Amino acid sequence: MSNAIVVKDLVKTFGGKRSLFGGTGHAVHAVKGVSFELKQNETLAIVGESGSGKSTIARMLVGLETPTSGTIAIGGQDYAELHAKGSREFGQMIQYVFQDPVASLNPRKTIDTILDVPLKLLRGYDSEKRKARKRELLDAVQMPSDTLERYPHEFSGGQAQRIAIARALAAEAKIMVLDEPVSALDVSVQAQVLLLLDDLKREFDLSYLFISHDLAVVESVSDRVAVMYLGEMVELDTAEKLFAAPGHEYTRELIASAPRLERERQSRPETDRRGTTELSSRA
Amino acid sequence: MTQALATTSTSVSTARLSSWSLLLNNRLATAGLIILTVIGAIALLAPWLPIPNPNTTLPANRLQPILSDGHLLGTDHLGRDILSRLIWGSRVSIAVGVSATLIAALVGSLIGLVSGYARGTTDNVLMRGIDMIMAFPYILLALAIVAVLGPGLLNALYAIAIVNIPFFARNVRGITVGLASREFVDAARLSGKTHAAILFTEVLPNVLPVIVITMSTTVGWMILETAGLSFLGLGAQPPQADLGSMLGEGRRLLFTAPHVSIIPGLMIFALVMSINLLGDGVRDVLDPRLRAGDLTRPLSVTRVKRKTAPAPVEASDAILDVRGLETSFQRGRATVPAVKGVSFALRKGECMGLIGESGSGKSVTALSLLGLVASPPGVITDGTVAIEGEDVFSRSETGIRALRGAKVAYVFQDPLTTLHPLYRVGEQIAEAITAHQRIGKGEARARAIALMEQVGIRDAKDRVDAYPHEMSGGQRQRIGIAMALANDPDIIIADEPTTALDVTVQAKILDLLQNLRKERGMALLLITHDFGVVAQVCDRVAVMKDGEIVEAGETAELLRAPQHPYTQKLIACVPELGQGKAFLETVRPLFAEGKP
């Protein structure tokens, strides 16, 4: 089994249902027939602008949204089968790390109770084992052990993201969906979290689906990169090839727009001052 | 930024006031608490107090006036002691009011929780049921329920509880809908929790404050309603004493013996008033929106209380000259500086970047320049800000306001929150013009269209009548820039103008700012956390850390050879296209030692 996730012709449409009085509501086609696979131990990145459908794909993969059509297989198991068994089965196969770490932790629970839930419900460990695991998990994400008695608001964004990663690790799932895991963080903290993710991947044999809008971050962590544009996957290739020779026009624009440290104001064409609204109004 | 400040300040002795002391700070709430405690204690102790039996009739002794021998508050038409009936009656009224509140809170919150979490059909069915209850005037509905169940105190209690269920259901549903789509609820599902477990262990604890607030504000109301039903003879049945029935019995003797009805009336007033005062106080303490800031409205200009007399402004070629600026925030009784002695200068037509991580004080610095820091809690404690050689903080309030938008204009991070959602964008730009210039409506509109064209909005003539929500993020930011340009400012302060935008849009907005600056010769102060943005547009850059500028210089030079270790580390942490996986290996040594 070499593929962690296989997705075929995945479609998600929001709204558009018949309403009580017969009219059809406005439909939003968030994902329009996307196919890809995530290999074992691979980091596949999905890049795209806001509204391009990348987060919708992620939410479908972990079972937070139901696909309109298309097939998904996670770890060789059929999605519909997993879905029928409930969220518990999902949680053991695949875990999700949210963009805003502080919002993903319940403000009224201590870290101890937050970490306890997956260990108890997904792994079924007894209290002795849970205690030991919690300490191991905090070690893995490099947090001090007094973390457990504290509340989420006492931590900075970077620390909260470490805790959120620890919670995802607790399920011992081999596949992780990381939805913009570093975009809410300061650069120095971002680098630390990226390093941590890299270490954890090796240590626990994980496969990552890494969603981001930051091309430089994506290039530094991913094996292959997929580009989403308006609900479609316009390009999918290895990171080296994609950044060296982007095939799709949108990918080229994305790479040209990425801010760089060297000054190259002159080299950039001043074409799009007028043509700007076109892209932005569609995005 | 404010979050970071808050967390640092709680660790020191300047921790926020506790809920209890906040409540006691509110004089009216304290008065309510005292009255309620006294009434409650007396009512609770009724069986042990040396008072006559409230139901012993003695017709020979009827209608004794106040302060008569043996009857402090006189007797009623059957010769029963009024003081005793008042105490026993309050006991009944409070008990019924509180139990009705508890029942209504329990049932109502349950309905609200389920309907807000499940949404869809369940929500629809439950909420339409609630709507039906709300469609009837409450007293009519209560009367109808009592008519069906038959008169009696317990039935009155049920009626009042049912009538008040919608109140809880609606409040709780509203909060639950917001919470149910939060990420921690999704996270709990992925941790294997069932829906029921999520509802009661994840959502409920966050809704609890709202339930308590609603309860504290409805108890008084419920006591009043119980009294109303008893007054009509549908609640407490004789001979049981209850404030409402006492009032009802005394009504017939209002002219011959007014004290029989006035005394229970005053009791109801004192009880309900004290509960409402306390309830308002509790709401103020528990409501996070009221608690976060001070309860007062911020002043229009930040308070200035400089420790030293401002030094006379030295002549320089800078259009904006900031020296030793210190801005502090009041936390409890202490003031904590957020910006500590920041100095920089901006020349005409120049672009300067102010870069730093969250909590470094860069936004507070930008807002301080024109006294826009919310005050309280913000205070400018030292330094001068000179615009064209004149100290801003020495000006009058109107003087500072006249600068805003005219000489210096701001562009903020998220135009969706700074644009008014209910006004057309054209009107908002026109308003920015007419705030400083006396021109007619038609001319203002024509100018607005011209400005929109300048910031690169196509079909400006049609788009001028669009609402902010009809535009994309990039277009909204263009409107924000158009508003800033409205009065030909000399300085534009842009606070993270592109952070909320996609990279392709960001590149275009930066180009626009750059071109406008060159065309109009404006000075631009760009606040950002992104070195890439700074590299692209800024001539000079200042790096901020913990409220201080640690390094400043020409952008190209600073990026190539940063001097301060903090700057070096920050720049090393920025991944760049083309670096690939080598990036992680280059930053690894930076964090190798000193891991937490």
PDB file of N, CA and C in Angstrom, chain B residues 391-452:
ATOM      1  N   ASP B 391       4.660  70.305  16.827  1.00  0.00           N
ATOM      2  CA  ASP B 391       4.351  69.172  17.686  1.00  0.00           C
ATOM      3  C   ASP B 391       2.839  68.890  17.686  1.00  0.00           C
ATOM      4  N   VAL B 392       2.501  67.638  17.380  1.00  0.00           N
ATOM      5  CA  VAL B 392       1.081  67.263  17.269  1.00  0.00           C
ATOM      6  C   VAL B 392       0.396  67.330  18.624  1.00  0.00           C
ATOM      7  N   PHE B 393       1.062  66.837  19.659  1.00  0.00           N
ATOM      8  CA  PHE B 393       0.400  66.701  20.954  1.00  0.00           C
ATOM      9  C   PHE B 393       0.228  68.035  21.676  1.00  0.00           C
ATOM     10  N   SER B 394       0.887  69.094  21.166  1.00  0.00           N
ATOM     11  CA  SER B 394       0.671  70.412  21.760  1.00  0.00           C
ATOM     12  C   SER B 394      -0.565  71.070  21.166  1.00  0.00           C
ATOM     13  N   ARG B 395      -1.087  70.505  20.100  1.00  0.00           N
ATOM     14  CA  ARG B 395      -2.285  71.055  19.456  1.00  0.00           C
ATOM     15  C   ARG B 395      -3.526  70.750  20.287  1.00  0.00           C
ATOM     16  N   SER B 396      -4.592  71.478  19.993  1.00  0.00           N
ATOM     17  CA  SER B 396      -5.859  71.210  20.664  1.00  0.00           C
ATOM     18  C   SER B 396      -6.482  69.962  20.041  1.00  0.00           C
ATOM     19  N   GLU B 397      -7.552  69.503  20.672  1.00  0.00           N
ATOM     20  CA  GLU B 397      -8.219  68.309  20.168  1.00  0.00           C
ATOM     21  C   GLU B 397      -8.707  68.518  18.733  1.00  0.00           C
ATOM     22  N   THR B 398      -9.344  69.674  18.500  1.00  0.00           N
ATOM     23  CA  THR B 398      -9.821  69.945  17.140  1.00  0.00           C
ATOM     24  C   THR B 398      -8.655  70.098  16.185  1.00  0.00           C
ATOM     25  N   GLY B 399      -7.546  70.628  16.699  1.00  0.00           N
ATOM     26  CA  GLY B 399      -6.357  70.784  15.870  1.00  0.00           C
ATOM     27  C   GLY B 399      -5.843  69.444  15.386  1.00  0.00           C
ATOM     28  N   ILE B 400      -5.841  68.459  16.282  1.00  0.00           N
ATOM     29  CA  ILE B 400      -5.373  67.127  15.906  1.00  0.00           C
ATOM     30  C   ILE B 400      -6.356  66.499  14.922  1.00  0.00           C
ATOM     31  N   ARG B 401      -7.654  66.705  15.204  1.00  0.00           N
ATOM     32  CA  ARG B 401      -8.657  66.106  14.310  1.00  0.00           C
ATOM     33  C   ARG B 401      -8.553  66.669  12.900  1.00  0.00           C
ATOM     34  N   ALA B 402      -8.182  67.950  12.808  1.00  0.00           N
ATOM     35  CA  ALA B 402      -8.077  68.577  11.494  1.00  0.00           C
ATOM     36  C   ALA B 402      -6.941  67.976  10.673  1.00  0.00           C
ATOM     37  N   LEU B 403      -5.930  67.446  11.374  1.00  0.00           N
ATOM     38  CA  LEU B 403      -4.807  66.815  10.669  1.00  0.00           C
ATOM     39  C   LEU B 403      -5.213  65.486  10.048  1.00  0.00           C
ATOM     40  N   ARG B 404      -6.088  64.782  10.765  1.00  0.00           N
ATOM     41  CA  ARG B 404      -6.449  63.419  10.345  1.00  0.00           C
ATOM     42  C   ARG B 404      -7.142  63.448   8.993  1.00  0.00           C
ATOM     43  N   GLY B 405      -6.647  62.668   8.097  1.00  0.00           N
ATOM     44  CA  GLY B 405      -7.282  62.583   6.787  1.00  0.00           C
ATOM     45  C   GLY B 405      -6.830  63.692   5.860  1.00  0.00           C
ATOM     46  N   ALA B 406      -6.499  64.872   6.402  1.00  0.00           N
ATOM     47  CA  ALA B 406      -6.111  65.980   5.545  1.00  0.00           C
ATOM     48  C   ALA B 406      -4.604  65.969   5.294  1.00  0.00           C
ATOM     49  N   LYS B 407      -3.848  66.036   6.379  1.00  0.00           N
ATOM     50  CA  LYS B 407      -2.399  66.056   6.235  1.00  0.00           C
ATOM     51  C   LYS B 407      -1.843  64.627   6.273  1.00  0.00           C
ATOM     52  N   VAL B 408      -2.433  63.843   7.162  1.00  0.00           N
ATOM     53  CA  VAL B 408      -1.978  62.471   7.350  1.00  0.00           C
ATOM     54  C   VAL B 408      -3.179  61.552   7.200  1.00  0.00           C
ATOM     55  N   ALA B 409      -3.048  60.497   6.399  1.00  0.00           N
ATOM     56  CA  ALA B 409      -4.172  59.581   6.213  1.00  0.00           C
ATOM     57  C   ALA B 409      -3.727  58.162   6.512  1.00  0.00           C
ATOM     58  N   TYR B 410      -4.684  57.369   6.991  1.00  0.00           N
ATOM     59  CA  TYR B 410      -4.380  55.985   7.340  1.00  0.00           C
ATOM     60  C   TYR B 410      -5.009  55.018   6.344  1.00  0.00           C
ATOM     61  N   VAL B 411      -4.329  53.906   6.108  1.00  0.00           N
ATOM     62  CA  VAL B 411      -4.910  52.779   5.373  1.00  0.00           C
ATOM     63  C   VAL B 411      -4.767  51.580   6.301  1.00  0.00           C
ATOM     64  N   PHE B 412      -5.892  50.909   6.587  1.00  0.00           N
ATOM     65  CA  PHE B 412      -5.840  49.835   7.584  1.00  0.00           C
ATOM     66  C   PHE B 412      -5.796  48.456   6.949  1.00  0.00           C
ATOM     67  N   GLN B 413      -5.592  47.456   7.814  1.00  0.00           N
ATOM     68  CA  GLN B 413      -5.392  46.093   7.329  1.00  0.00           C
ATOM     69  C   GLN B 413      -6.609  45.531   6.608  1.00  0.00           C
ATOM     70  N   ASP B 414      -7.758  45.541   7.286  1.00  0.00           N
ATOM     71  CA  ASP B 414      -8.904  44.868   6.700  1.00  0.00           C
ATOM     72  C   ASP B 414      -9.971  45.886   6.331  1.00  0.00           C
ATOM     73  N   PRO B 415     -10.070  46.211   5.035  1.00  0.00           N
ATOM     74  CA  PRO B 415     -11.028  47.239   4.635  1.00  0.00           C
ATOM     75  C   PRO B 415     -12.472  46.827   4.892  1.00  0.00           C
ATOM     76  N   LEU B 416     -12.717  45.523   5.045  1.00  0.00           N
ATOM     77  CA  LEU B 416     -14.095  45.112   5.297  1.00  0.00           C
ATOM     78  C   LEU B 416     -14.559  45.619   6.663  1.00  0.00           C
ATOM     79  N   THR B 417     -13.639  45.722   7.615  1.00  0.00           N
ATOM     80  CA  THR B 417     -14.050  46.197   8.927  1.00  0.00           C
ATOM     81  C   THR B 417     -13.978  47.717   9.031  1.00  0.00           C
ATOM     82  N   THR B 418     -13.202  48.374   8.167  1.00  0.00           N
ATOM     83  CA  THR B 418     -13.117  49.830   8.288  1.00  0.00           C
ATOM     84  C   THR B 418     -14.131  50.539   7.396  1.00  0.00           C
ATOM     85  N   LEU B 419     -14.631  49.862   6.366  1.00  0.00           N
ATOM     86  CA  LEU B 419     -15.675  50.477   5.541  1.00  0.00           C
ATOM     87  C   LEU B 419     -17.029  50.210   6.191  1.00  0.00           C
ATOM     88  N   HIS B 420     -17.919  51.186   6.124  1.00  0.00           N
ATOM     89  CA  HIS B 420     -19.250  50.996   6.708  1.00  0.00           C
ATOM     90  C   HIS B 420     -20.076  50.115   5.780  1.00  0.00           C
ATOM     91  N   PRO B 421     -20.616  49.001   6.302  1.00  0.00           N
ATOM     92  CA  PRO B 421     -21.289  48.057   5.407  1.00  0.00           C
ATOM     93  C   PRO B 421     -22.583  48.589   4.784  1.00  0.00           C
ATOM     94  N   LEU B 422     -23.190  49.612   5.372  1.00  0.00           N
ATOM     95  CA  LEU B 422     -24.505  50.042   4.902  1.00  0.00           C
ATOM     96  C   LEU B 422     -24.457  51.246   3.956  1.00  0.00           C
ATOM     97  N   TYR B 423     -23.279  51.815   3.735  1.00  0.00           N
ATOM     98  CA  TYR B 423     -23.177  52.940   2.819  1.00  0.00           C
ATOM     99  C   TYR B 423     -22.472  52.525   1.540  1.00  0.00           C
ATOM    100  N   ARG B 424     -22.879  53.127   0.435  1.00  0.00           N
ATOM    101  CA  ARG B 424     -22.204  52.853  -0.836  1.00  0.00           C
ATOM    102  C   ARG B 424     -20.789  53.396  -0.757  1.00  0.00           C
ATOM    103  N   VAL B 425     -19.856  52.729  -1.457  1.00  0.00           N
ATOM    104  CA  VAL B 425     -18.450  53.136  -1.341  1.00  0.00           C
ATOM    105  C   VAL B 425     -18.247  54.571  -1.802  1.00  0.00           C
ATOM    106  N   GLY B 426     -18.972  54.968  -2.841  1.00  0.00           N
ATOM    107  CA  GLY B 426     -18.841  56.334  -3.342  1.00  0.00           C
ATOM    108  C   GLY B 426     -19.191  57.355  -2.275  1.00  0.00           C
ATOM    109  N   GLU B 427     -20.270  57.082  -1.538  1.00  0.00           N
ATOM    110  CA  GLU B 427     -20.687  58.000  -0.468  1.00  0.00           C
ATOM    111  C   GLU B 427     -19.599  58.106   0.589  1.00  0.00           C
ATOM    112  N   GLN B 428     -18.951  56.964   0.851  1.00  0.00           N
ATOM    113  CA  GLN B 428     -17.936  56.978   1.907  1.00  0.00           C
ATOM    114  C   GLN B 428     -16.715  57.772   1.484  1.00  0.00           C
ATOM    115  N   ILE B 429     -16.341  57.663   0.214  1.00  0.00           N
ATOM    116  CA  ILE B 429     -15.209  58.473  -0.263  1.00  0.00           C
ATOM    117  C   ILE B 429     -15.603  59.950  -0.241  1.00  0.00           C
ATOM    118  N   ALA B 430     -16.835  60.232  -0.708  1.00  0.00           N
ATOM    119  CA  ALA B 430     -17.307  61.622  -0.738  1.00  0.00           C
ATOM    120  C   ALA B 430     -17.332  62.202   0.669  1.00  0.00           C
ATOM    121  N   GLU B 431     -17.724  61.380   1.628  1.00  0.00           N
ATOM    122  CA  GLU B 431     -17.775  61.855   3.011  1.00  0.00           C
ATOM    123  C   GLU B 431     -16.382  62.236   3.508  1.00  0.00           C
ATOM    124  N   ALA B 432     -15.388  61.422   3.106  1.00  0.00           N
ATOM    125  CA  ALA B 432     -14.016  61.730   3.507  1.00  0.00           C
ATOM    126  C   ALA B 432     -13.589  63.074   2.937  1.00  0.00           C
ATOM    127  N   ILE B 433     -14.077  63.406   1.726  1.00  0.00           N
ATOM    128  CA  ILE B 433     -13.712  64.696   1.125  1.00  0.00           C
ATOM    129  C   ILE B 433     -14.429  65.834   1.846  1.00  0.00           C
ATOM    130  N   THR B 434     -15.744  65.680   2.046  1.00  0.00           N
ATOM    131  CA  THR B 434     -16.521  66.788   2.617  1.00  0.00           C
ATOM    132  C   THR B 434     -16.211  67.016   4.094  1.00  0.00           C
ATOM    133  N   ALA B 435     -15.560  66.039   4.746  1.00  0.00           N
ATOM    134  CA  ALA B 435     -15.183  66.241   6.140  1.00  0.00           C
ATOM    135  C   ALA B 435     -14.175  67.374   6.261  1.00  0.00           C
ATOM    136  N   HIS B 436     -13.412  67.614   5.204  1.00  0.00           N
ATOM    137  CA  HIS B 436     -12.376  68.642   5.268  1.00  0.00           C
ATOM    138  C   HIS B 436     -12.585  69.773   4.276  1.00  0.00           C
ATOM    139  N   GLN B 437     -13.433  69.603   3.263  1.00  0.00           N
ATOM    140  CA  GLN B 437     -13.588  70.642   2.243  1.00  0.00           C
ATOM    141  C   GLN B 437     -15.066  70.957   2.071  1.00  0.00           C
ATOM    142  N   ARG B 438     -15.351  72.234   1.838  1.00  0.00           N
ATOM    143  CA  ARG B 438     -16.740  72.628   1.613  1.00  0.00           C
ATOM    144  C   ARG B 438     -17.035  72.562   0.127  1.00  0.00           C
ATOM    145  N   ILE B 439     -17.577  71.427  -0.293  1.00  0.00           N
ATOM    146  CA  ILE B 439     -17.973  71.331  -1.691  1.00  0.00           C
ATOM    147  C   ILE B 439     -19.341  70.682  -1.755  1.00  0.00           C
ATOM    148  N   GLY B 440     -20.011  70.833  -2.882  1.00  0.00           N
ATOM    149  CA  GLY B 440     -21.366  70.306  -3.042  1.00  0.00           C
ATOM    150  C   GLY B 440     -21.361  68.802  -3.221  1.00  0.00           C
ATOM    151  N   LYS B 441     -22.562  68.236  -3.123  1.00  0.00           N
ATOM    152  CA  LYS B 441     -22.712  66.787  -3.216  1.00  0.00           C
ATOM    153  C   LYS B 441     -22.271  66.255  -4.577  1.00  0.00           C
ATOM    154  N   GLY B 442     -22.719  66.954  -5.614  1.00  0.00           N
ATOM    155  CA  GLY B 442     -22.414  66.503  -6.979  1.00  0.00           C
ATOM    156  C   GLY B 442     -20.916  66.518  -7.235  1.00  0.00           C
ATOM    157  N   GLU B 443     -20.268  67.575  -6.769  1.00  0.00           N
ATOM    158  CA  GLU B 443     -18.836  67.670  -7.005  1.00  0.00           C
ATOM    159  C   GLU B 443     -18.092  66.593  -6.219  1.00  0.00           C
ATOM    160  N   ALA B 444     -18.564  66.349  -4.979  1.00  0.00           N
ATOM    161  CA  ALA B 444     -17.921  65.327  -4.158  1.00  0.00           C
ATOM    162  C   ALA B 444     -18.009  63.971  -4.849  1.00  0.00           C
ATOM    163  N   ARG B 445     -19.173  63.705  -5.470  1.00  0.00           N
ATOM    164  CA  ARG B 445     -19.360  62.436  -6.151  1.00  0.00           C
ATOM    165  C   ARG B 445     -18.434  62.313  -7.354  1.00  0.00           C
ATOM    166  N   ALA B 446     -18.326  63.427  -8.092  1.00  0.00           N
ATOM    167  CA  ALA B 446     -17.443  63.423  -9.260  1.00  0.00           C
ATOM    168  C   ALA B 446     -16.002  63.184  -8.827  1.00  0.00           C
ATOM    169  N   ARG B 447     -15.606  63.809  -7.708  1.00  0.00           N
ATOM    170  CA  ARG B 447     -14.254  63.611  -7.191  1.00  0.00           C
ATOM    171  C   ARG B 447     -14.059  62.161  -6.760  1.00  0.00           C
ATOM    172  N   ALA B 448     -15.108  61.572  -6.128  1.00  0.00           N
ATOM    173  CA  ALA B 448     -15.005  60.188  -5.679  1.00  0.00           C
ATOM    174  C   ALA B 448     -14.750  59.275  -6.870  1.00  0.00           C
ATOM    175  N   ILE B 449     -15.473  59.521  -7.974  1.00  0.00           N
ATOM    176  CA  ILE B 449     -15.282  58.691  -9.167  1.00  0.00           C
ATOM    177  C   ILE B 449     -13.859  58.847  -9.690  1.00  0.00           C
ATOM    178  N   ALA B 450     -13.385  60.098  -9.698  1.00  0.00           N
ATOM    179  CA  ALA B 450     -12.026  60.336 -10.180  1.00  0.00           C
ATOM    180  C   ALA B 450     -11.000  59.595  -9.322  1.00  0.00           C
ATOM    181  N   LEU B 451     -11.226  59.624  -8.004  1.00  0.00           N
ATOM    182  CA  LEU B 451     -10.297  58.931  -7.095  1.00  0.00           C
ATOM    183  C   LEU B 451     -10.323  57.430  -7.348  1.00  0.00           C
ATOM    184  N   MET B 452     -11.536  56.899  -7.557  1.00  0.00           N
ATOM    185  CA  MET B 452     -11.642  55.456  -7.789  1.00  0.00           C
ATOM    186  C   MET B 452     -10.905  55.064  -9.063  1.00  0.00           C
TER     187      MET B 452
END
